[in-house]
Short mmCIF file of C-alpha atoms in Angstrom, two decimals:
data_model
loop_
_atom_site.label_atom_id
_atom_site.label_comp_id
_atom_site.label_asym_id
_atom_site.label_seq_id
_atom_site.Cartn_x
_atom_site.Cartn_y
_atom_site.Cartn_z
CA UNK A 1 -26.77 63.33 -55.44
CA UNK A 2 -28.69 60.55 -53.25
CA UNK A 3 -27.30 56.92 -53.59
CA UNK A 4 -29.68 54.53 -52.89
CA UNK A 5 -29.09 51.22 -50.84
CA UNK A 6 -29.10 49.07 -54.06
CA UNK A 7 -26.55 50.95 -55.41
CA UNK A 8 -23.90 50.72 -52.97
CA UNK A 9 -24.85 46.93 -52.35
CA UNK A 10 -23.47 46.63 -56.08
CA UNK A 11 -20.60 49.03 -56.31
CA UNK A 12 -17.54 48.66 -55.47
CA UNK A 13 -16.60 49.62 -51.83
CA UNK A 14 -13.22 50.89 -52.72
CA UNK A 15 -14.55 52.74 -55.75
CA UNK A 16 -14.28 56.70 -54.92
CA UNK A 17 -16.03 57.77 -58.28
CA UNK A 18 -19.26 59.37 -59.03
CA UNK A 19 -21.86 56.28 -59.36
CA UNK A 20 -24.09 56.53 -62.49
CA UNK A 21 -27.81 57.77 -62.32
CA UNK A 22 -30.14 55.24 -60.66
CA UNK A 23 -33.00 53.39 -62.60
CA UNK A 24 -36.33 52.47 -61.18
CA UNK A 25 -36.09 48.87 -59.73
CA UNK A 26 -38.58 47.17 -57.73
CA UNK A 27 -38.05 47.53 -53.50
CA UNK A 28 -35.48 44.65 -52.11
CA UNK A 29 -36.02 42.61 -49.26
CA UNK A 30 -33.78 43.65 -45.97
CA UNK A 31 -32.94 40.04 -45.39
CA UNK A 32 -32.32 38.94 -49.13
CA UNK A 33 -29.67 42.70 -49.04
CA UNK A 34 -28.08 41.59 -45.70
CA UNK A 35 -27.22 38.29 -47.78
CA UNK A 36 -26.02 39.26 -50.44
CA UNK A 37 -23.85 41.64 -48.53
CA UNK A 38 -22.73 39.09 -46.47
CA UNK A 39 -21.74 36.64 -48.96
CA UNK A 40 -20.81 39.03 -51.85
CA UNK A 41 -16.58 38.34 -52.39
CA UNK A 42 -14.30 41.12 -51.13
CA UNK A 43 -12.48 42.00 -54.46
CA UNK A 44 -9.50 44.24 -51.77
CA UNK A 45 -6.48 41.93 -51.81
CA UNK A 46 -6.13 40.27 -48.36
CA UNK A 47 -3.31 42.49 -46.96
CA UNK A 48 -1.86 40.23 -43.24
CA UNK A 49 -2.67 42.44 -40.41
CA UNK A 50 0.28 42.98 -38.12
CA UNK A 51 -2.25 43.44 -35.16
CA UNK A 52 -3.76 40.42 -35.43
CA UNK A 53 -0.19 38.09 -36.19
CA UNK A 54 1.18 40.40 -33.18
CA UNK A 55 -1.73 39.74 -30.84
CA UNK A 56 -1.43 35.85 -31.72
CA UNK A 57 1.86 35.53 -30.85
CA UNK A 58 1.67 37.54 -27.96
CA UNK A 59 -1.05 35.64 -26.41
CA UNK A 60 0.95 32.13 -27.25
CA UNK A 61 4.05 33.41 -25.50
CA UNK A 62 2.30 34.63 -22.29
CA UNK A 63 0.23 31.60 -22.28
CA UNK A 64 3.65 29.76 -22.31
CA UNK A 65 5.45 31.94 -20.26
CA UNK A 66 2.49 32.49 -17.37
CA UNK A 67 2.37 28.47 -17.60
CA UNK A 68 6.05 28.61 -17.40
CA UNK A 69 6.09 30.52 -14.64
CA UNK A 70 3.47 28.66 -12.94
CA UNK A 71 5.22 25.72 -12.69
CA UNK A 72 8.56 26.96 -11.69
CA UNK A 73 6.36 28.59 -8.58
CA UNK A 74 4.30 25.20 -8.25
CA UNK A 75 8.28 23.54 -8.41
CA UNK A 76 9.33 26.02 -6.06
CA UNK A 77 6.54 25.15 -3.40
CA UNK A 78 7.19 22.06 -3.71
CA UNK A 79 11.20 22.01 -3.09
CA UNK A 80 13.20 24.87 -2.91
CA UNK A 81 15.65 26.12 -5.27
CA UNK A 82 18.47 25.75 -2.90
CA UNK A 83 18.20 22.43 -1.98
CA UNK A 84 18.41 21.49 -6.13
CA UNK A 85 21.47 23.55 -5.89
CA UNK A 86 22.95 22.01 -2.60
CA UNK A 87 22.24 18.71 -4.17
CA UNK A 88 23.84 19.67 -7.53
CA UNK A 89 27.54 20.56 -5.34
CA UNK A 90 27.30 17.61 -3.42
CA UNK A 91 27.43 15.35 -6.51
CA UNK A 92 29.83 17.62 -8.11
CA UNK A 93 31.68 17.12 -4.69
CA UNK A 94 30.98 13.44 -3.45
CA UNK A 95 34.48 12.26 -3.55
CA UNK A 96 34.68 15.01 -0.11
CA UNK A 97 31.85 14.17 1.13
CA UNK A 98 33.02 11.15 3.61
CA UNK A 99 36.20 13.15 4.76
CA UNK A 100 34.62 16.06 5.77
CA UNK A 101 31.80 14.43 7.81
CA UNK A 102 34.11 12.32 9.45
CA UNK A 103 36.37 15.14 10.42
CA UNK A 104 33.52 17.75 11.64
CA UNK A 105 32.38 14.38 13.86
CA UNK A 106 35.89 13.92 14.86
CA UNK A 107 36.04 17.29 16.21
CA UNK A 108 33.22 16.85 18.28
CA UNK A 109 34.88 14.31 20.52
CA UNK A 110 37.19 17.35 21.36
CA UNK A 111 34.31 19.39 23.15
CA UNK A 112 33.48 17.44 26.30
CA UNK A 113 35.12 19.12 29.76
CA UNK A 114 36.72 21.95 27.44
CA UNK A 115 34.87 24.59 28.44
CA UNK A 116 31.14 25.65 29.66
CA UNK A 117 28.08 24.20 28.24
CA UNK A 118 30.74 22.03 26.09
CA UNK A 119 27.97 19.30 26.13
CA UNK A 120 25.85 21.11 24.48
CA UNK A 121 28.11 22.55 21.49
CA UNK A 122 29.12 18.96 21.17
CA UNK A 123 25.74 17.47 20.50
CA UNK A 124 24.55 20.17 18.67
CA UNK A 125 27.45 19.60 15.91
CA UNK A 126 26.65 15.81 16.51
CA UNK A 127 23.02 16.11 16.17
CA UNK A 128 23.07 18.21 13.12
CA UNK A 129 25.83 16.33 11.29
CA UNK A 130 23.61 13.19 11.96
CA UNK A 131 20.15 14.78 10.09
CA UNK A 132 22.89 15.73 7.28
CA UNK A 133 24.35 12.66 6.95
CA UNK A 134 20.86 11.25 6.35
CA UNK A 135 20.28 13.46 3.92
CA UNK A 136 22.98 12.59 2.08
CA UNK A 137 22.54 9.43 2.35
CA UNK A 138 18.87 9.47 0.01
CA UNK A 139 20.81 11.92 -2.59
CA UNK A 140 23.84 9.60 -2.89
CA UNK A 141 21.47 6.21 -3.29
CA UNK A 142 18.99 7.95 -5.57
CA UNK A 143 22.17 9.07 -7.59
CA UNK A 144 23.66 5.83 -7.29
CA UNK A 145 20.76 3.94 -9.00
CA UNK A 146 20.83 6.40 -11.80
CA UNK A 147 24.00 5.76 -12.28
CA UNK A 148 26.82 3.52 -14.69
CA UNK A 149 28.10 2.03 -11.70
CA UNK A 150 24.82 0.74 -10.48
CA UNK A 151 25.64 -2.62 -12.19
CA UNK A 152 28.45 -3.31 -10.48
CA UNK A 153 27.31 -2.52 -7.08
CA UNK A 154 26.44 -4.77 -4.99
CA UNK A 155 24.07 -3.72 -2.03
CA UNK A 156 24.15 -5.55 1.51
CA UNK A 157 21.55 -7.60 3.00
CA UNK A 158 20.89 -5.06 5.56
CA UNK A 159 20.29 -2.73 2.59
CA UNK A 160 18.21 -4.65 0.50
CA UNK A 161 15.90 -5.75 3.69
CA UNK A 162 15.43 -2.36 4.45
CA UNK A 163 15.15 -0.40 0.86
CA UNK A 164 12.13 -3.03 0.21
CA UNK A 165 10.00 -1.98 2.76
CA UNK A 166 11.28 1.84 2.49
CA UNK A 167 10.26 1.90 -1.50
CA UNK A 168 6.72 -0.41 -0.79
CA UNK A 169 5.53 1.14 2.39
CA UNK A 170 5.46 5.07 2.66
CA UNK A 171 4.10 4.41 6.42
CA UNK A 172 7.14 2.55 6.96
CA UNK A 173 9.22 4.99 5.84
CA UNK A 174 7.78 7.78 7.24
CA UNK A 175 8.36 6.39 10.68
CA UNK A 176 11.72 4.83 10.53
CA UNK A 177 13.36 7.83 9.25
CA UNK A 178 11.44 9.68 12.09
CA UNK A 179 12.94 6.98 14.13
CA UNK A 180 16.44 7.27 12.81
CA UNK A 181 16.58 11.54 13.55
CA UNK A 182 14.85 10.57 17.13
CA UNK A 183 17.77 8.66 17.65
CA UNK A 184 20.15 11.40 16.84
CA UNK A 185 19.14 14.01 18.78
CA UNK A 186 17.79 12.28 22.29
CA UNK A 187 20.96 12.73 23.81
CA UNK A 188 20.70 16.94 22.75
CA UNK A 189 17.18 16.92 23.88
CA UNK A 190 18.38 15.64 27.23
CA UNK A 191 21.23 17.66 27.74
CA UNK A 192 18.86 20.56 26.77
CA UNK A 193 16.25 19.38 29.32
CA UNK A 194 18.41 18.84 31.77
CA UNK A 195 20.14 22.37 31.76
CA UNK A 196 16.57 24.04 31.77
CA UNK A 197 14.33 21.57 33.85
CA UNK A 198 16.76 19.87 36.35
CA UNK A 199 16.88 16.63 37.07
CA UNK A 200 12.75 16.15 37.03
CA UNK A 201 12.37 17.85 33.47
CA UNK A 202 15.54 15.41 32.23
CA UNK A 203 13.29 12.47 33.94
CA UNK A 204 10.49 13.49 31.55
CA UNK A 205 12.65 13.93 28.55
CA UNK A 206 14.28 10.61 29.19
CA UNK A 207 10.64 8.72 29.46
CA UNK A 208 8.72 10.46 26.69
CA UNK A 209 11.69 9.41 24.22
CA UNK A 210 11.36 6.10 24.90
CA UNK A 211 7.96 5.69 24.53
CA UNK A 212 7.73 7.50 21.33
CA UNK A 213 10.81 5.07 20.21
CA UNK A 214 8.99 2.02 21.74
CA UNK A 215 6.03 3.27 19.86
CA UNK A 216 7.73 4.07 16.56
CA UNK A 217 9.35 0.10 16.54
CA UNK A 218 6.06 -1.52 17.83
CA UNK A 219 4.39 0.32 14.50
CA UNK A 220 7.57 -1.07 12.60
CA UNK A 221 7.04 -5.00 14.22
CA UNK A 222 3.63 -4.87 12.47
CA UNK A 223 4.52 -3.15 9.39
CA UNK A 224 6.97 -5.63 8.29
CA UNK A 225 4.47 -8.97 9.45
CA UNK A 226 6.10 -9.38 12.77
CA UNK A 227 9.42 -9.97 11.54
CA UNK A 228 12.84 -9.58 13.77
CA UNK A 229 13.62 -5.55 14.03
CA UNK A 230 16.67 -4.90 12.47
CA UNK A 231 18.98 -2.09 13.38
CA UNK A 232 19.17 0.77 11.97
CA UNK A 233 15.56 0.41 10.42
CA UNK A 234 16.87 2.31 7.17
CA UNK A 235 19.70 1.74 4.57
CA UNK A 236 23.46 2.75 5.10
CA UNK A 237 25.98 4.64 3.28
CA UNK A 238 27.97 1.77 1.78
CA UNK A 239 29.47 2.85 -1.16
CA UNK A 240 32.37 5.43 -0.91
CA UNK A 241 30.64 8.72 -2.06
CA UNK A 242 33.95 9.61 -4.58
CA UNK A 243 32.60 6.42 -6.93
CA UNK A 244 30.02 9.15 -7.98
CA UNK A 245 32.54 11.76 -8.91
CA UNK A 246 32.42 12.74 -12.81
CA UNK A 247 35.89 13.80 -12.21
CA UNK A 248 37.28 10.63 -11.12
CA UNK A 249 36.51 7.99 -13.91
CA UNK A 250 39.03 5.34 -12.26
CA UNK A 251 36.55 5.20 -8.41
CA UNK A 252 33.69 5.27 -11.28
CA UNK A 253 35.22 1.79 -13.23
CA UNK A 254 36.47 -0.01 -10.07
CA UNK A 255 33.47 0.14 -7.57
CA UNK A 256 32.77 -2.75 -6.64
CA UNK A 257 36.14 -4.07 -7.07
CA UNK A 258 38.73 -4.45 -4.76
CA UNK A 259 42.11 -3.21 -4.82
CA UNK A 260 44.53 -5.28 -5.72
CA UNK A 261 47.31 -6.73 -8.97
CA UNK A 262 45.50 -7.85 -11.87
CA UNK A 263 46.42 -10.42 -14.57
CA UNK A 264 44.83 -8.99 -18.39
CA UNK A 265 43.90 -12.38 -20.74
CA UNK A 266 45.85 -12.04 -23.65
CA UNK A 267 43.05 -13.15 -25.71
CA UNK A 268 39.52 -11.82 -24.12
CA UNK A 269 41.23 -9.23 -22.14
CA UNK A 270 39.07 -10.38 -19.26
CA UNK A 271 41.25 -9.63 -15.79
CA UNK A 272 41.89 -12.17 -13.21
CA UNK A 273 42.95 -11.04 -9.52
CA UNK A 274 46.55 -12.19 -8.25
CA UNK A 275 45.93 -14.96 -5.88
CA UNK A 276 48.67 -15.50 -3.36
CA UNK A 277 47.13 -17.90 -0.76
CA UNK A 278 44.50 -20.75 -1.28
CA UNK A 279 41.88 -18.23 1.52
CA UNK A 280 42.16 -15.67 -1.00
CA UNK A 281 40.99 -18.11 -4.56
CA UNK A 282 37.86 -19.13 -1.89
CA UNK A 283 36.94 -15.91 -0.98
CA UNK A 284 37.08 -14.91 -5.30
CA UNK A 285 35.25 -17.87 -6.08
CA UNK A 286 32.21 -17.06 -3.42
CA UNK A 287 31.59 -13.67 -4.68
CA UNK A 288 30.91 -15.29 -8.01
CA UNK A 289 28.48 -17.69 -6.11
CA UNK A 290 25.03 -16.73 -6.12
CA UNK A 291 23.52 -17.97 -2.62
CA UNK A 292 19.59 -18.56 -1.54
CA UNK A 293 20.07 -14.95 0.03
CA UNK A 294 21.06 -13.40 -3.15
CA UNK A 295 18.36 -14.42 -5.22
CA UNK A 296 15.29 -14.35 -2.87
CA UNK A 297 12.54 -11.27 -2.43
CA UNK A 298 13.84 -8.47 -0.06
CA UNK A 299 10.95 -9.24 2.36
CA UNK A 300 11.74 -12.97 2.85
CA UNK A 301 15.36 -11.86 3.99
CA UNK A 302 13.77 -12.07 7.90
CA UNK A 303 11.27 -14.56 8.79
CA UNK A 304 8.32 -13.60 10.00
CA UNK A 305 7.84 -14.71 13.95
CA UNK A 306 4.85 -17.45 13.94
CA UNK A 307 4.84 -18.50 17.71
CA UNK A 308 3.87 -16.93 20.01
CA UNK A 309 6.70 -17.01 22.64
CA UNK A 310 9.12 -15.52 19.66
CA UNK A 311 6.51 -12.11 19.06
CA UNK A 312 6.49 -11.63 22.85
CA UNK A 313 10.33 -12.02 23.18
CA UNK A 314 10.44 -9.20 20.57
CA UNK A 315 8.06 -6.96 21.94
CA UNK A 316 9.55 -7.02 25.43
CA UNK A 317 13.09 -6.38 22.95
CA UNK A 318 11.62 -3.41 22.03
CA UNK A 319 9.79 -2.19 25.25
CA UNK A 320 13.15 -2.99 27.20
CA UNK A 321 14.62 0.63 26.61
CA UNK A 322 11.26 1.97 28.20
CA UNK A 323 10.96 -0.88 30.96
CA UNK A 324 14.77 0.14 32.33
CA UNK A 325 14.32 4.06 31.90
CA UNK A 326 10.76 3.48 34.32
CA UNK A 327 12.74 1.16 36.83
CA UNK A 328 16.01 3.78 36.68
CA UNK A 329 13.00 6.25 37.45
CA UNK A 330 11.47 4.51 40.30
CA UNK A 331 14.47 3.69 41.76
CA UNK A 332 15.68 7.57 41.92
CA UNK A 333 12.15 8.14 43.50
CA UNK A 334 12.96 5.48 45.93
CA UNK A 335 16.07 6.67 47.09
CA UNK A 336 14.55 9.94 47.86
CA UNK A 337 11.86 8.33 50.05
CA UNK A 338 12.44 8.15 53.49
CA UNK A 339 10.81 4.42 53.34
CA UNK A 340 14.02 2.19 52.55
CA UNK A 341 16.60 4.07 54.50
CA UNK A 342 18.46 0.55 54.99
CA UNK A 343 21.86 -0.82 53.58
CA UNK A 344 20.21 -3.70 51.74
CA UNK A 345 17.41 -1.83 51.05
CA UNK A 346 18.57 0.60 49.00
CA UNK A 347 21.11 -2.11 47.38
CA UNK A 348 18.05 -3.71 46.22
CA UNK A 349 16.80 -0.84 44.79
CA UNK A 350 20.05 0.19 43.06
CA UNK A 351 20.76 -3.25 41.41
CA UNK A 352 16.98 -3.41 40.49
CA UNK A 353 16.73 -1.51 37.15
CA UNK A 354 19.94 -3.29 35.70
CA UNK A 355 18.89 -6.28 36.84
CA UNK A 356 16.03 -6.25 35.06
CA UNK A 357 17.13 -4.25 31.81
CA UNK A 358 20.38 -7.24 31.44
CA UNK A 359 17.95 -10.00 32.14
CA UNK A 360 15.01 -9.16 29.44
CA UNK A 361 18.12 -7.94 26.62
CA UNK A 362 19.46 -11.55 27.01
CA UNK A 363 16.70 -13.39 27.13
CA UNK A 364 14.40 -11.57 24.65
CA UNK A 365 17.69 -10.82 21.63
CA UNK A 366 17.09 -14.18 19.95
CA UNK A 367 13.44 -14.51 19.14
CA UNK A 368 13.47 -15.21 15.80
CA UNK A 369 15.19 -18.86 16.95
CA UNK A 370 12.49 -19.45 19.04
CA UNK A 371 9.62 -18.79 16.36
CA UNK A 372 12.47 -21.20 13.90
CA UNK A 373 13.00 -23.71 16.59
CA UNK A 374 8.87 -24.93 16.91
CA UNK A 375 9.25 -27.30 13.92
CA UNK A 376 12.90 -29.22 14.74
CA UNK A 377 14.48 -27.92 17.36
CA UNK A 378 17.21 -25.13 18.41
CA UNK A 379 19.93 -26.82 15.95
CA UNK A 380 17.30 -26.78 13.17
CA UNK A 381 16.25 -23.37 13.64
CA UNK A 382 20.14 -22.17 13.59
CA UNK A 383 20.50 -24.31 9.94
CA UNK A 384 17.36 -22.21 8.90
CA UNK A 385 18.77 -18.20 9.76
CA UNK A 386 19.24 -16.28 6.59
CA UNK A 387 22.54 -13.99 6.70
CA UNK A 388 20.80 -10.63 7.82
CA UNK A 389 19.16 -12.73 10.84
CA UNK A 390 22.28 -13.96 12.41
CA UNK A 391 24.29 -10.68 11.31
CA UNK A 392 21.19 -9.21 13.44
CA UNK A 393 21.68 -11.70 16.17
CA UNK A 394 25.44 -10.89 16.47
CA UNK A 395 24.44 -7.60 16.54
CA UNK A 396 22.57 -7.79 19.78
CA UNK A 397 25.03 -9.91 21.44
CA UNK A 398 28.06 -7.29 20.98
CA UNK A 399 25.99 -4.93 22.51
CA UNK A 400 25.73 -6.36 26.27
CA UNK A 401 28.53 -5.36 26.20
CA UNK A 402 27.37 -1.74 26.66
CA UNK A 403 25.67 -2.66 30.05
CA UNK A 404 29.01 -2.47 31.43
CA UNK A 405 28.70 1.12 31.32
CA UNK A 406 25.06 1.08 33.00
CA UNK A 407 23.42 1.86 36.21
CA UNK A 408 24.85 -0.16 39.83
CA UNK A 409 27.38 -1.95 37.38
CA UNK A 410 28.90 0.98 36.27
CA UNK A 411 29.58 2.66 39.58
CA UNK A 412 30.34 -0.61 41.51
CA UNK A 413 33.05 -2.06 38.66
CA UNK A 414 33.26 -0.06 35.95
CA UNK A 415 33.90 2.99 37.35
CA UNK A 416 36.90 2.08 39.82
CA UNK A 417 39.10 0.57 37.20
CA UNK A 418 38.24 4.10 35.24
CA UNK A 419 39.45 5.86 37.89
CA UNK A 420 42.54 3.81 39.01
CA UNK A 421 43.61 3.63 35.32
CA UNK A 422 43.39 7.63 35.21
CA UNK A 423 45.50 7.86 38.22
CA UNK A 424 48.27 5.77 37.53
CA UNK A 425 48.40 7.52 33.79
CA UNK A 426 48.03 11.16 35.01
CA UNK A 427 51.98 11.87 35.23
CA UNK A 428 52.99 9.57 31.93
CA UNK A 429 52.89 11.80 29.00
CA UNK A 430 50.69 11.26 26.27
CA UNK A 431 48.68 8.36 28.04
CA UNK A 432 47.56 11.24 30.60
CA UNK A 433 45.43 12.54 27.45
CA UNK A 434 44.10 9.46 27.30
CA UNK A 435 43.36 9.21 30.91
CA UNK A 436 41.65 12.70 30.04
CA UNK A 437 39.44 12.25 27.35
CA UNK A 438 38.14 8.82 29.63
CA UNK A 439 37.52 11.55 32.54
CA UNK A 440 35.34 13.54 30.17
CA UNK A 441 33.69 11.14 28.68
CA UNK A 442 32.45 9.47 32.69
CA UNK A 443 31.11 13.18 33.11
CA UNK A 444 28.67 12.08 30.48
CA UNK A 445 27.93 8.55 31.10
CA UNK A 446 27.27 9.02 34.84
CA UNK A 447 25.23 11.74 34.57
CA UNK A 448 22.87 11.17 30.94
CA UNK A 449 20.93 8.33 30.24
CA UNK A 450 21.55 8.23 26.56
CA UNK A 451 25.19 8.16 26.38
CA UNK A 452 24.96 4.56 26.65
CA UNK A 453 22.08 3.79 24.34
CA UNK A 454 21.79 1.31 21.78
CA UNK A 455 18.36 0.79 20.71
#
């Protein structure tokens, strides 16, 4: 039997059974059926599809797991898994950390004279323990801050000069850091040139360092507003590494203290150090005082150089490195020349780089009192240093010192008390080790430039 449209409009969809005759009705409109169809109620009870739950929660979990995995690749790109895991041991670890640097650098001083190419095995270790260290260095402070003991530690002047600029400028400390791993690898870089380019490729080595150093401060001078340079341009390890152990709660509660007997208050339970001389209540009381440096901005720790005679003694206290390795380079060339083949001569030309380097170090160290000194005079300006400028200044002085050990100096006076003093200890025992080690270490002062550097 035919159904017609109107009929199954009306019946039931999930009714099997025989519909009833038709009647005559009057023709329906397509788009009046396709309505009603439409918006006629489904009497079948709605029964959940498992499809549609299933393919719901599948596309919420693999939109959560592909984003998931997205960002552990986008996290992986942008630092590598093993350095969150090296970083991870070293905390668990920090109360090592000191001893075994220390040690490994230790060692190092073994190497020179021991056997072949011992220079370079030693500065290699040196070199690479130095880029550690500085690594370290950013995971300890950065764990430091984050930590309970960051109350009760109190940072340097040096520190807070330097982690001012370090956290405010990202050119600043882009190029200081650069500075700082320049600094310890120039003496590998001119062993290495040396072994592989002679003495004319170590030449190069020794000039191109400079200038990218002299560059790398000059960029520094301006950074910080032509303020005095202070050395090393970053911040320093100076908080035992063990104070961040989880293991060791005591380092944890007494950083920042010293060691020491302690007298408990009955009543507040507040302790008080045992003071034995009158030095030792001063030196209590004035780490309770609060000085001008303790309270002013990082920046203002170093005054910026306003004359003009103090910027140029700093600039030619930064280009002096570069101004003694270009003299030490002439000279050489000199020598070689068959132009000054006399005795006083040639002593000219030998005393000529140290000369020069001593003179423009001793001049050129104490800017800062010059730039100080324009509004009341030398004894005013020494009233007006803050601690980090004379600490700086006291620096600079201990290291003339080091010129000692330089150029015509060395090898007129230096040298010949070395070598008498190794003589007469060659046949005592133990001080003939001594006597050794000093013989080693002349190997590499006499022969590389940067064994002696200090800026």
């Amino acid at each position: 039997m035919a159904v017609s449209g109107n009929d199954i409009s009306k019946s039931d969809p999930l009714d099997f059974s025989t519909p009833s005759p038709s009647t005559p009705s009057e023709p329906v409109d397509s788009s009046s059926q396709s309505s009603y169809i439409s918006n006629a109620p489904d009497p079948r009870p709605e029964i959940p599809s498992p499809l549609a739950n299933g393919a719901e929660k599948h596309d919420v979990i693999g939109t959560a797991g592909m984003s998931g995995i997205n960002g552990k690749m986008k996290a992986g790109r942008a630092g590598a898994p093993w350095l969150c895991i090296y970083e991870s041991f070293l905390l668990k670890n920090a109360s090592q950390i000191a001893s075994v640097e220390s040690t490994l650098q230790h060692l190092t001083y073994l190497f020179p004279g021991k056997f072949k190419d011992a220079e370079i095995a030693s500065e290699v270790v040196y070199s690479a323990l130095g880029i550690l260290g500085l690594y370290h260095d950013t995971i300890l402070a950065h764990a430091l801050s984050s930590s309970a003991s960051c109350s009760k530690y109190q940072p340097s002047l040096h520190t807070r000069y330097t982690r001012h600029f370090t956290t405010h400028n990202a050119a600043y400390k882009k190029i200081a850091y650069f500075l700082a791993v320049i600094q310890k690898t120039e003496l590998l870089i001119e062993v290495m040139s040396r072994k592989y380019g002679a003495q004319r490729g170590q030449r190069t080595a020794i000039v191109g360092i400079e200038s990218i150093k002299a560059a790398c401060r000059l960029a520094l001078l301006q950074i910080c507003g032509s303020r005095t340079l202070v050395t090393p341009p970053i911040p320093e390890r100076e908080v035992d590494p063990k104070v961040l152990d989880p293991d060791d709660p005591i380092a944890l509660a007494d950083v920042g203290e010293e060691d020491g007997d302690y007298w408990m208050m009955p009543r507040t339970g507040q302790k008080l150090p045992q003071l034995k001389e009158d030095s030792d209540a001063t030196q209590f009381l004035m780490k309770k005082v609060l000085l001008p440096d303790d309270v002013v901005p990082g920046r203002k720790l170093i005054h910026p150089l306003t004359t003009v005679d103090g910027r140029i003694k700093e600039i030619l206290y930064i280009l002096r490195p570069l101004l003694y390795a270009l003299l030490t380079l002439l000279a050489s060339r000199l020598r070689e020349s068959k132009r000054f083949e006399g005795h006083q001569a040639r002593k000219v030309i030998n005393w000529m780089p140290w000369f020069v380097g001593f003179a423009l170090e001793y001049i050129c160290r104490d800017g800062v009192i010059d730039s100080l000194s324009n509004e009341g005079g030398i004894r005013a300006a020494l009233t007006k240093l803050t601690g980090l400028e004379k600490r700086e200044l006291e620096k600079r002085s201990n290291s003339m010192w080091w010129w000692t050990l330089r150029g015509q100096l060395y090898d007129s006076v230096t040298k010949p008390i070395l070598d008498k003093l190794i003589k007469k200890t060659e046949n005592i025992p133990l001080l003939n080790l001594v006597g050794l080690y000093i013989g080693d270490y002349q190997y590499l002062m006499e022969t590389y430039h940067f064994a002696t550097s200090t800026l």
